[in-house]
Amino acid sequence: MLPEFGDGDAAWHARILGAGHRRCCASMSIRSYWFEHMLILASGVRMKRAVIVGAGIAGLATALRLGQDGWRTVVVERAAGRRSSGYLVNLLGPGYDAAERLGLLTALSARQLGLFTTVLVRADGKPKFTVPSAIAEAALGKRTMSVFRGDLEAALYEAVRDRTEFRFGTTVTSIDQGADRVRVVLSDGTSEDADLVVGADGVHSATRRAMFGSGHRVDLPYVVAAFPLGHPVAGVPESSATTFIGPGRTAAIVNLGPHRSSAFFTYRSADPGSQLRRGPVDALGAAFGDLGAGVPDALRHLERDPADAYFDAVSQVVMPRWSTGRVVLLGDAAWCVTLFAGHGAALALAGADQLGAALERRGDDIPAALTEWEAGLRPEVTKRQALAHRGMRQYAPPSRFHVWLNDAAIRAITLPGVRGLVRRGIERTSR
């Protein structure tokens, strides 16, 4: 099981199985990169400057793309340092294409997890049925990649670390726009004058609240958790995953060897805020403590080391527009589609890449570039957000009958001739 969901029914079923100048800059050495920038400075051409808020996938990808196009960038991050944990993410369709254009595929290939066998289990851990990894491979095709979120961020950071300035442990105090510049005041007492500000600070974005007000986050009655496992867990075969799907909840344990294993949980809750206040150890223990098939071992691991756990309520972000003047939101800050929809990481990469392309086409007319960029990307975001509601029914089924329907659909994929139909469905939803 790959815990970044979505892409409609076809991709969901496959996931449950385990499923020019810019390009030159992507591969150039750091020495040649800075030499090129010295030539630009010597020529008297002013380099555009961007302040990017957030050092997650969206922020790092934006810094990489703009840096490849000759921008000077500074990345402001609230956390004291980079985070390394997170859930599995899938890159296919536009996300895989963007990773390729950004020059990331070589680095990501060394970190990719590949596809694996999935065992659908009952609550006591006894198998229902097994689906080999070859079926997911046949459904998803060659241009797809699964990695840990932290490894994707690491690849982006390594690609951009020597071509941008990082301000960790820093927040934005104020943003003031003029006719052709934006002044950003930071919590460390410094200020930056920029041509563009990119708010890539996630679903709880402070940039969004400051520039667009509140009311754009739609909280949903679900909780999600994911954390890495330093060692394989008991009860899960090697190079495979066990997945339990029951009414209102899903638990998946992936065993790909030391430091390549992970646990994922999601469940329905009438009051997600109360679950977050309990903390991941208590809340997940109460919601999943009755399960077998590796879940007890994973929960014990969590109890020993809860700091690495991602544990949050599920929310979407829905906005009538993503930019105002020279300030733009990107990634979850602008359009969080939720894990249930899938393509969160892919949309962040594609959004950053397409933003760079629009800015390159429009030159100095940054507001026009932002309008063009949003018009091109919004239909895909709207589609993904609509698919999230289908994902909710699949990963937190409302009844035992819905669980049975899910099982029947997954079993059907193993039948001869069905794989091609699934693959074509994924290709349609990934365009």
Tab-separated table of C-alpha atoms in Angstrom:
chain	number	residue	atom	x	y	z
A	1	MET	CA	0.000	0.000	0.000
A	2	LEU	CA	1.226	3.440	-0.832
A	3	PRO	CA	-0.225	5.886	1.679
A	4	GLU	CA	-0.574	8.836	-0.664
A	5	PHE	CA	-3.999	8.115	-2.042
A	6	GLY	CA	-6.169	9.170	-4.909
A	7	ASP	CA	-6.205	9.249	-8.688
A	8	GLY	CA	-9.732	7.840	-8.744
A	9	ASP	CA	-10.818	4.254	-8.311
A	10	ALA	CA	-8.289	2.768	-10.711
A	11	ALA	CA	-5.220	4.300	-9.131
A	12	TRP	CA	-6.523	3.675	-5.646
A	13	HIS	CA	-6.796	-0.021	-6.358
A	14	ALA	CA	-3.291	-0.061	-7.836
A	15	ARG	CA	-1.915	1.863	-4.832
A	16	ILE	CA	-3.390	-0.576	-2.398
A	17	LEU	CA	-1.342	-3.225	-4.211
A	18	GLY	CA	1.908	-1.506	-3.321
A	19	ALA	CA	1.647	0.486	-5.735
A	20	GLY	CA	17.538	24.717	-22.851
A	21	HIS	CA	18.903	26.893	-20.028
A	22	ARG	CA	16.887	25.403	-17.303
A	23	ARG	CA	17.787	21.806	-18.097
A	24	CYS	CA	21.456	22.759	-18.326
A	25	CYS	CA	21.268	24.469	-14.964
A	26	ALA	CA	19.738	21.329	-13.451
A	27	SER	CA	22.950	19.378	-13.998
A	28	MET	CA	25.621	22.058	-13.957
A	29	SER	CA	28.299	22.071	-11.270
A	30	ILE	CA	28.125	24.591	-8.442
A	31	ARG	CA	31.224	26.319	-9.812
A	32	SER	CA	29.682	26.842	-13.251
A	33	TYR	CA	26.406	27.928	-11.623
A	34	TRP	CA	28.073	30.713	-9.679
A	35	PHE	CA	30.264	31.613	-12.674
A	36	GLU	CA	27.117	32.137	-14.741
A	37	HIS	CA	25.659	34.340	-12.036
A	38	MET	CA	28.849	36.405	-11.883
A	39	LEU	CA	28.521	36.947	-15.625
A	40	ILE	CA	24.926	38.116	-15.142
A	41	LEU	CA	26.025	40.589	-12.466
A	42	ALA	CA	28.882	41.834	-14.633
A	43	SER	CA	26.483	42.434	-17.510
A	44	GLY	CA	24.414	44.818	-15.391
A	45	VAL	CA	21.242	42.698	-15.659
A	46	ARG	CA	19.337	42.753	-12.366
A	47	MET	CA	18.593	39.298	-11.014
A	48	LYS	CA	15.030	38.874	-9.808
A	49	ARG	CA	14.694	37.966	-6.152
A	50	ALA	CA	12.115	35.742	-4.454
A	51	VAL	CA	11.372	35.068	-0.801
A	52	ILE	CA	9.970	31.564	-0.335
A	53	VAL	CA	8.215	30.747	2.922
A	54	GLY	CA	8.502	27.058	3.782
A	55	ALA	CA	11.244	24.462	3.206
A	56	GLY	CA	9.002	21.511	2.360
A	57	ILE	CA	8.555	19.957	-1.069
A	58	ALA	CA	6.705	22.954	-2.545
A	59	GLY	CA	9.173	25.523	-1.240
A	60	LEU	CA	12.310	23.609	-2.171
A	61	ALA	CA	10.986	22.792	-5.639
A	62	THR	CA	10.167	26.464	-6.200
A	63	ALA	CA	13.648	27.514	-5.091
A	64	LEU	CA	15.157	24.934	-7.435
A	65	ARG	CA	13.127	25.948	-10.483
A	66	LEU	CA	13.550	29.696	-9.954
A	67	GLY	CA	17.267	29.238	-9.271
A	68	GLN	CA	17.622	27.354	-12.540
A	69	ASP	CA	16.025	30.342	-14.266
A	70	GLY	CA	18.466	32.856	-12.768
A	71	TRP	CA	16.511	34.092	-9.740
A	72	ARG	CA	18.127	34.753	-6.385
A	73	THR	CA	16.086	33.039	-3.682
A	74	VAL	CA	15.902	32.971	0.088
A	75	VAL	CA	13.947	30.227	1.855
A	76	VAL	CA	12.443	31.074	5.249
A	77	GLU	CA	11.523	28.098	7.448
A	78	ARG	CA	9.915	28.145	10.896
A	79	ALA	CA	11.536	24.879	12.004
A	80	ALA	CA	15.084	24.913	13.351
A	81	GLY	CA	16.232	22.435	10.719
A	82	ARG	CA	15.096	20.082	8.011
A	83	ARG	CA	12.642	17.335	8.840
A	84	SER	CA	13.425	13.818	7.680
A	85	SER	CA	10.356	11.703	8.383
A	86	GLY	CA	7.026	11.363	6.606
A	87	TYR	CA	4.844	9.012	4.643
A	88	LEU	CA	5.280	7.416	1.243
A	89	VAL	CA	4.565	9.591	-1.768
A	90	ASN	CA	4.000	8.565	-5.366
A	91	LEU	CA	5.259	10.437	-8.396
A	92	LEU	CA	3.418	9.649	-11.604
A	93	GLY	CA	1.910	11.665	-14.415
A	94	PRO	CA	2.693	15.400	-14.149
A	95	GLY	CA	4.605	14.841	-10.891
A	96	TYR	CA	7.014	12.390	-12.497
A	97	ASP	CA	7.377	14.701	-15.514
A	98	ALA	CA	8.176	17.658	-13.245
A	99	ALA	CA	10.757	15.634	-11.293
A	100	GLU	CA	12.390	14.754	-14.604
A	101	ARG	CA	12.435	18.369	-15.816
A	102	LEU	CA	13.844	19.554	-12.489
A	103	GLY	CA	16.716	17.077	-12.787
A	104	LEU	CA	15.742	14.965	-9.747
A	105	LEU	CA	15.328	11.483	-11.201
A	106	THR	CA	18.928	10.348	-10.728
A	107	ALA	CA	18.948	11.273	-7.037
A	108	LEU	CA	15.479	9.842	-6.466
A	109	SER	CA	16.286	6.565	-8.222
A	110	ALA	CA	18.755	5.746	-5.451
A	111	ARG	CA	16.025	6.324	-2.865
A	112	GLN	CA	12.994	4.816	-4.573
A	113	LEU	CA	11.164	2.074	-2.726
A	114	GLY	CA	9.749	0.250	-5.687
A	115	LEU	CA	6.567	-1.764	-5.665
A	116	PHE	CA	5.829	-4.565	-3.231
A	117	THR	CA	3.438	-7.361	-2.483
A	118	THR	CA	0.397	-6.424	-0.426
A	119	VAL	CA	-1.423	-8.758	1.924
A	120	LEU	CA	-4.966	-7.689	2.792
A	121	VAL	CA	-5.636	-8.893	6.334
A	122	ARG	CA	-8.452	-9.273	8.829
A	123	ALA	CA	-8.419	-7.569	12.217
A	124	ASP	CA	-6.600	-10.501	13.836
A	125	GLY	CA	-3.884	-10.359	11.195
A	126	LYS	CA	-4.937	-13.444	9.261
A	127	PRO	CA	-4.658	-12.961	5.486
A	128	LYS	CA	-7.696	-12.384	3.304
A	129	PHE	CA	-5.778	-12.521	0.030
A	130	THR	CA	-2.401	-11.546	-1.433
A	131	VAL	CA	-1.730	-9.396	-4.480
A	132	PRO	CA	1.774	-9.644	-6.022
A	133	SER	CA	3.764	-6.509	-6.790
A	134	ALA	CA	3.806	-7.413	-10.485
A	135	ILE	CA	0.135	-6.482	-10.711
A	136	ALA	CA	0.783	-2.971	-9.398
A	137	GLU	CA	3.724	-2.650	-11.789
A	138	ALA	CA	1.548	-3.657	-14.719
A	139	ALA	CA	-1.158	-1.185	-13.667
A	140	LEU	CA	1.082	1.817	-12.953
A	141	GLY	CA	3.562	1.487	-15.811
A	142	LYS	CA	7.225	2.502	-15.956
A	143	ARG	CA	7.007	6.249	-15.390
A	144	THR	CA	6.214	6.112	-11.711
A	145	MET	CA	8.270	6.304	-8.548
A	146	SER	CA	7.543	5.789	-4.837
A	147	VAL	CA	9.764	7.397	-2.197
A	148	PHE	CA	9.539	8.559	1.386
A	149	ARG	CA	8.524	12.184	1.646
A	150	GLY	CA	11.681	12.901	3.627
A	151	ASP	CA	13.844	11.415	0.857
A	152	LEU	CA	12.136	13.591	-1.753
A	153	GLU	CA	12.787	16.646	0.407
A	154	ALA	CA	16.420	15.542	0.868
A	155	ALA	CA	16.915	15.224	-2.894
A	156	LEU	CA	15.431	18.683	-3.431
A	157	TYR	CA	17.547	20.172	-0.647
A	158	GLU	CA	20.766	18.685	-2.037
A	159	ALA	CA	19.903	20.079	-5.465
A	160	VAL	CA	19.260	23.596	-4.192
A	161	ARG	CA	21.352	24.025	-1.035
A	162	ASP	CA	24.247	25.812	-2.768
A	163	ARG	CA	22.085	28.054	-4.920
A	164	THR	CA	19.751	29.544	-2.337
A	165	GLU	CA	19.952	31.110	1.110
A	166	PHE	CA	18.214	29.324	3.987
A	167	ARG	CA	16.894	30.996	7.135
A	168	PHE	CA	15.891	28.197	9.506
A	169	GLY	CA	14.191	28.998	12.792
A	170	THR	CA	12.743	32.152	11.217
A	171	THR	CA	9.236	33.379	10.493
A	172	VAL	CA	7.721	36.227	8.507
A	173	THR	CA	6.618	39.191	10.629
A	174	SER	CA	5.046	41.306	7.885
A	175	ILE	CA	4.638	41.553	4.116
A	176	ASP	CA	4.174	44.969	2.496
A	177	GLN	CA	3.597	45.277	-1.236
A	178	GLY	CA	4.539	48.203	-3.421
A	179	ALA	CA	3.986	48.756	-7.109
A	180	ASP	CA	6.988	46.726	-8.221
A	181	ARG	CA	8.525	45.237	-5.053
A	182	VAL	CA	7.564	43.419	-1.864
A	183	ARG	CA	9.198	44.054	1.499
A	184	VAL	CA	9.288	41.092	3.873
A	185	VAL	CA	10.220	41.631	7.522
A	186	LEU	CA	11.543	38.555	9.310
A	187	SER	CA	11.529	37.495	12.946
A	188	ASP	CA	15.340	37.702	13.127
A	189	GLY	CA	15.101	41.477	12.651
A	190	THR	CA	16.188	41.526	9.008
A	191	SER	CA	14.124	42.475	5.970
A	192	GLU	CA	14.141	41.400	2.340
A	193	ASP	CA	13.072	43.342	-0.750
A	194	ALA	CA	11.824	40.945	-3.398
A	195	ASP	CA	10.071	40.766	-6.745
A	196	LEU	CA	7.996	37.810	-5.579
A	197	VAL	CA	6.912	36.130	-2.330
A	198	VAL	CA	5.893	32.468	-2.463
A	199	GLY	CA	3.926	31.091	0.484
A	200	ALA	CA	4.709	27.376	0.521
A	201	ASP	CA	4.158	26.901	4.240
A	202	GLY	CA	1.620	24.103	4.179
A	203	VAL	CA	-1.999	23.535	5.104
A	204	HIS	CA	-1.678	25.698	8.238
A	205	SER	CA	-0.052	28.517	6.235
A	206	ALA	CA	0.656	31.747	8.103
A	207	THR	CA	1.247	33.445	4.738
A	208	ARG	CA	-2.282	32.556	3.667
A	209	ARG	CA	-3.799	33.955	6.852
A	210	ALA	CA	-1.768	37.162	6.598
A	211	MET	CA	-2.515	37.894	2.947
A	212	PHE	CA	-5.921	36.290	2.344
A	213	GLY	CA	-7.512	36.038	5.787
A	214	SER	CA	-8.977	32.952	7.442
A	215	GLY	CA	-11.775	30.617	6.393
A	216	HIS	CA	-10.095	28.821	3.502
A	217	ARG	CA	-9.273	25.603	5.348
A	218	VAL	CA	-12.004	22.953	5.298
A	219	ASP	CA	-11.523	20.537	8.199
A	220	LEU	CA	-12.699	16.965	7.619
A	221	PRO	CA	-13.668	14.311	10.207
A	222	TYR	CA	-10.510	12.224	9.815
A	223	VAL	CA	-7.118	11.830	11.448
A	224	VAL	CA	-3.973	10.575	9.744
A	225	ALA	CA	-0.651	9.338	11.119
A	226	ALA	CA	2.558	8.039	9.563
A	227	PHE	CA	5.989	7.279	10.934
A	228	PRO	CA	9.175	5.460	9.877
A	229	LEU	CA	10.179	2.152	11.412
A	230	GLY	CA	13.862	1.616	12.073
A	231	HIS	CA	13.535	-2.135	11.791
A	232	PRO	CA	11.154	-4.611	10.125
A	233	VAL	CA	8.160	-5.464	12.276
A	234	ALA	CA	7.006	-8.892	13.338
A	235	GLY	CA	4.125	-10.365	11.396
A	236	VAL	CA	4.840	-8.606	8.087
A	237	PRO	CA	6.684	-10.613	5.411
A	238	GLU	CA	9.818	-9.116	3.912
A	239	SER	CA	9.348	-6.866	0.847
A	240	SER	CA	5.635	-6.616	1.447
A	241	ALA	CA	2.943	-4.714	3.284
A	242	THR	CA	-0.004	-5.798	5.369
A	243	THR	CA	-3.105	-3.665	5.036
A	244	PHE	CA	-6.200	-3.768	7.194
A	245	ILE	CA	-9.247	-1.845	5.985
A	246	GLY	CA	-12.274	-1.852	8.252
A	247	PRO	CA	-15.243	0.406	8.878
A	248	GLY	CA	-13.919	3.920	9.439
A	249	ARG	CA	-10.211	3.054	9.499
A	250	THR	CA	-7.133	1.744	7.679
A	251	ALA	CA	-3.784	0.494	9.010
A	252	ALA	CA	-0.840	-0.380	6.759
A	253	ILE	CA	2.593	-1.660	7.781
A	254	VAL	CA	5.275	-1.704	5.074
A	255	ASN	CA	8.343	-3.944	5.559
A	256	LEU	CA	11.079	-3.091	3.069
A	257	GLY	CA	13.985	-3.710	5.436
A	258	PRO	CA	15.856	-1.600	8.033
A	259	HIS	CA	15.191	2.142	7.726
A	260	ARG	CA	12.952	1.487	4.708
A	261	SER	CA	9.861	0.407	6.606
A	262	SER	CA	6.951	2.529	7.754
A	263	ALA	CA	3.515	2.546	9.344
A	264	PHE	CA	0.444	4.400	8.207
A	265	PHE	CA	-2.915	4.902	9.934
A	266	THR	CA	-6.049	6.855	9.173
A	267	TYR	CA	-9.439	6.820	10.860
A	268	ARG	CA	-12.685	8.705	11.071
A	269	SER	CA	-13.277	10.890	14.134
A	270	ALA	CA	-16.190	13.146	15.021
A	271	ASP	CA	-13.735	15.432	16.848
A	272	PRO	CA	-10.238	15.322	15.293
A	273	GLY	CA	-9.073	18.130	17.575
A	274	SER	CA	-9.642	15.989	20.653
A	275	GLN	CA	-7.582	13.217	19.038
A	276	LEU	CA	-4.685	15.582	18.400
A	277	ARG	CA	-4.771	16.724	22.013
A	278	ARG	CA	-4.440	13.116	23.147
A	279	GLY	CA	-1.280	12.752	21.092
A	280	PRO	CA	-0.358	9.967	18.657
A	281	VAL	CA	0.568	7.298	21.207
A	282	ASP	CA	-2.714	7.416	23.130
A	283	ALA	CA	-4.985	8.152	20.167
A	284	LEU	CA	-3.583	5.484	17.840
A	285	GLY	CA	-3.422	2.940	20.630
A	286	ALA	CA	-7.136	3.439	21.310
A	287	ALA	CA	-8.106	3.368	17.608
A	288	PHE	CA	-5.934	0.432	16.479
A	289	GLY	CA	-4.849	-1.470	19.583
A	290	ASP	CA	-7.118	-4.412	18.725
A	291	LEU	CA	-5.380	-5.229	15.433
A	292	GLY	CA	-2.712	-7.783	14.566
A	293	ALA	CA	-0.354	-8.182	11.568
A	294	GLY	CA	2.464	-5.926	12.704
A	295	VAL	CA	0.293	-3.186	14.191
A	296	PRO	CA	1.191	-3.984	17.860
A	297	ASP	CA	4.919	-3.832	17.053
A	298	ALA	CA	4.477	-0.556	15.165
A	299	LEU	CA	2.563	0.982	18.059
A	300	ARG	CA	5.301	-0.079	20.481
A	301	HIS	CA	7.846	1.597	18.218
A	302	LEU	CA	5.740	4.747	18.235
A	303	GLU	CA	5.575	4.708	22.031
A	304	ARG	CA	9.373	4.558	22.228
A	305	ASP	CA	9.940	7.330	19.689
A	306	PRO	CA	6.869	9.507	19.037
A	307	ALA	CA	8.882	12.530	17.878
A	308	ASP	CA	9.178	11.286	14.283
A	309	ALA	CA	5.446	10.707	13.841
A	310	TYR	CA	3.347	12.764	11.463
A	311	PHE	CA	-0.009	13.105	13.228
A	312	ASP	CA	-2.640	15.583	12.093
A	313	ALA	CA	-6.251	16.161	11.220
A	314	VAL	CA	-7.233	15.972	7.557
A	315	SER	CA	-8.101	19.272	5.866
A	316	GLN	CA	-8.517	20.679	2.402
A	317	VAL	CA	-7.675	24.245	1.392
A	318	VAL	CA	-10.127	25.819	-1.049
A	319	MET	CA	-9.472	29.355	-2.299
A	320	PRO	CA	-11.015	31.541	-5.022
A	321	ARG	CA	-7.541	32.753	-6.019
A	322	TRP	CA	-3.966	31.845	-5.141
A	323	SER	CA	-2.225	35.176	-5.603
A	324	THR	CA	-2.564	38.834	-4.789
A	325	GLY	CA	-0.179	41.247	-6.469
A	326	ARG	CA	3.292	39.748	-6.119
A	327	VAL	CA	2.439	37.265	-3.376
A	328	VAL	CA	1.436	33.735	-4.400
A	329	LEU	CA	0.592	30.546	-2.507
A	330	LEU	CA	1.804	27.181	-3.756
A	331	GLY	CA	1.305	23.581	-2.660
A	332	ASP	CA	-0.823	22.705	0.359
A	333	ALA	CA	-0.895	26.372	1.401
A	334	ALA	CA	-2.969	27.091	-1.716
A	335	TRP	CA	-4.850	23.916	-2.564
A	336	CYS	CA	-4.305	21.059	-0.102
A	337	VAL	CA	-6.100	18.149	-1.757
A	338	THR	CA	-5.584	15.798	1.244
A	339	LEU	CA	-3.894	12.419	1.350
A	340	PHE	CA	-7.171	10.866	0.292
A	341	ALA	CA	-6.855	12.500	-3.121
A	342	GLY	CA	-3.226	11.636	-3.735
A	343	HIS	CA	-0.847	13.667	-5.888
A	344	GLY	CA	-0.003	16.132	-3.102
A	345	ALA	CA	3.754	15.861	-3.677
A	346	ALA	CA	3.266	15.557	-7.439
A	347	LEU	CA	1.144	18.716	-7.530
A	348	ALA	CA	3.756	20.590	-5.493
A	349	LEU	CA	6.508	19.639	-7.953
A	350	ALA	CA	4.362	20.357	-11.000
A	351	GLY	CA	3.120	23.627	-9.512
A	352	ALA	CA	6.656	24.858	-8.868
A	353	ASP	CA	7.841	23.838	-12.317
A	354	GLN	CA	4.869	25.428	-14.075
A	355	LEU	CA	5.221	28.607	-12.002
A	356	GLY	CA	8.792	28.964	-13.195
A	357	ALA	CA	7.691	28.455	-16.794
A	358	ALA	CA	4.970	31.116	-16.527
A	359	LEU	CA	7.373	33.624	-14.945
A	360	GLU	CA	9.894	32.942	-17.704
A	361	ARG	CA	7.287	33.553	-20.407
A	362	ARG	CA	5.925	36.759	-18.884
A	363	GLY	CA	9.219	38.409	-18.005
A	364	ASP	CA	8.728	41.413	-15.736
A	365	ASP	CA	4.928	41.164	-15.651
A	366	ILE	CA	4.775	38.985	-12.556
A	367	PRO	CA	1.048	39.452	-11.752
A	368	ALA	CA	0.181	38.339	-15.312
A	369	ALA	CA	2.444	35.313	-14.916
A	370	LEU	CA	0.688	34.335	-11.692
A	371	THR	CA	-2.727	34.633	-13.322
A	372	GLU	CA	-1.641	32.506	-16.283
A	373	TRP	CA	-0.071	29.896	-13.990
A	374	GLU	CA	-3.204	29.557	-11.856
A	375	ALA	CA	-5.483	29.241	-14.882
A	376	GLY	CA	-3.393	26.355	-16.173
A	377	LEU	CA	-3.116	24.462	-12.884
A	378	ARG	CA	-6.489	25.004	-11.248
A	379	PRO	CA	-8.467	22.415	-13.285
A	380	GLU	CA	-6.126	19.647	-12.100
A	381	VAL	CA	-6.370	20.804	-8.480
A	382	THR	CA	-10.165	20.955	-8.677
A	383	LYS	CA	-10.250	17.395	-10.015
A	384	ARG	CA	-7.978	16.101	-7.241
A	385	GLN	CA	-10.006	17.766	-4.518
A	386	ALA	CA	-13.178	16.159	-5.854
A	387	LEU	CA	-11.475	12.741	-5.895
A	388	ALA	CA	-10.635	13.116	-2.202
A	389	HIS	CA	-14.230	12.397	-1.234
A	390	ARG	CA	-14.067	9.062	-3.056
A	391	GLY	CA	-10.811	8.292	-1.254
A	392	MET	CA	-12.448	8.912	2.099
A	393	ARG	CA	-14.944	6.147	1.406
A	394	GLN	CA	-12.174	3.820	0.311
A	395	TYR	CA	-9.768	4.322	3.208
A	396	ALA	CA	-12.347	4.915	5.935
A	397	PRO	CA	-15.327	2.879	4.632
A	398	PRO	CA	-18.604	3.892	6.261
A	399	SER	CA	-19.813	0.294	6.739
A	400	ARG	CA	-18.875	-3.382	6.477
A	401	PHE	CA	-20.711	-3.490	3.170
A	402	HIS	CA	-18.381	-0.845	1.781
A	403	VAL	CA	-15.399	-2.860	3.051
A	404	TRP	CA	-16.722	-5.857	1.134
A	405	LEU	CA	-17.083	-3.767	-2.024
A	406	ASN	CA	-13.491	-2.561	-1.690
A	407	ASP	CA	-12.233	-6.111	-1.259
A	408	ALA	CA	-14.169	-7.258	-4.308
A	409	ALA	CA	-12.716	-4.444	-6.420
A	410	ILE	CA	-9.150	-5.246	-5.342
A	411	ARG	CA	-9.640	-8.955	-6.038
A	412	ALA	CA	-10.950	-8.081	-9.494
A	413	ILE	CA	-7.673	-6.399	-10.410
A	414	THR	CA	-5.904	-9.748	-10.126
A	415	LEU	CA	-8.080	-11.204	-12.893
A	416	PRO	CA	-6.593	-11.549	-16.407
A	417	GLY	CA	-7.435	-8.613	-18.651
A	418	VAL	CA	-8.349	-6.241	-15.831
A	419	ARG	CA	-4.848	-4.838	-15.311
A	420	GLY	CA	-4.907	-3.061	-18.660
A	421	LEU	CA	-8.206	-1.424	-17.783
A	422	VAL	CA	-6.756	-0.233	-14.471
A	423	ARG	CA	-3.678	1.165	-16.165
A	424	ARG	CA	-5.729	3.086	-18.699
A	425	GLY	CA	-7.836	4.483	-15.847
A	426	ILE	CA	-4.722	5.697	-14.052
A	427	GLU	CA	-3.395	7.255	-17.237
A	428	ARG	CA	-6.662	9.153	-17.742
A	429	THR	CA	-6.698	10.535	-14.192
A	430	SER	CA	-2.972	11.381	-14.263
A	431	ARG	CA	-3.064	13.498	-17.418
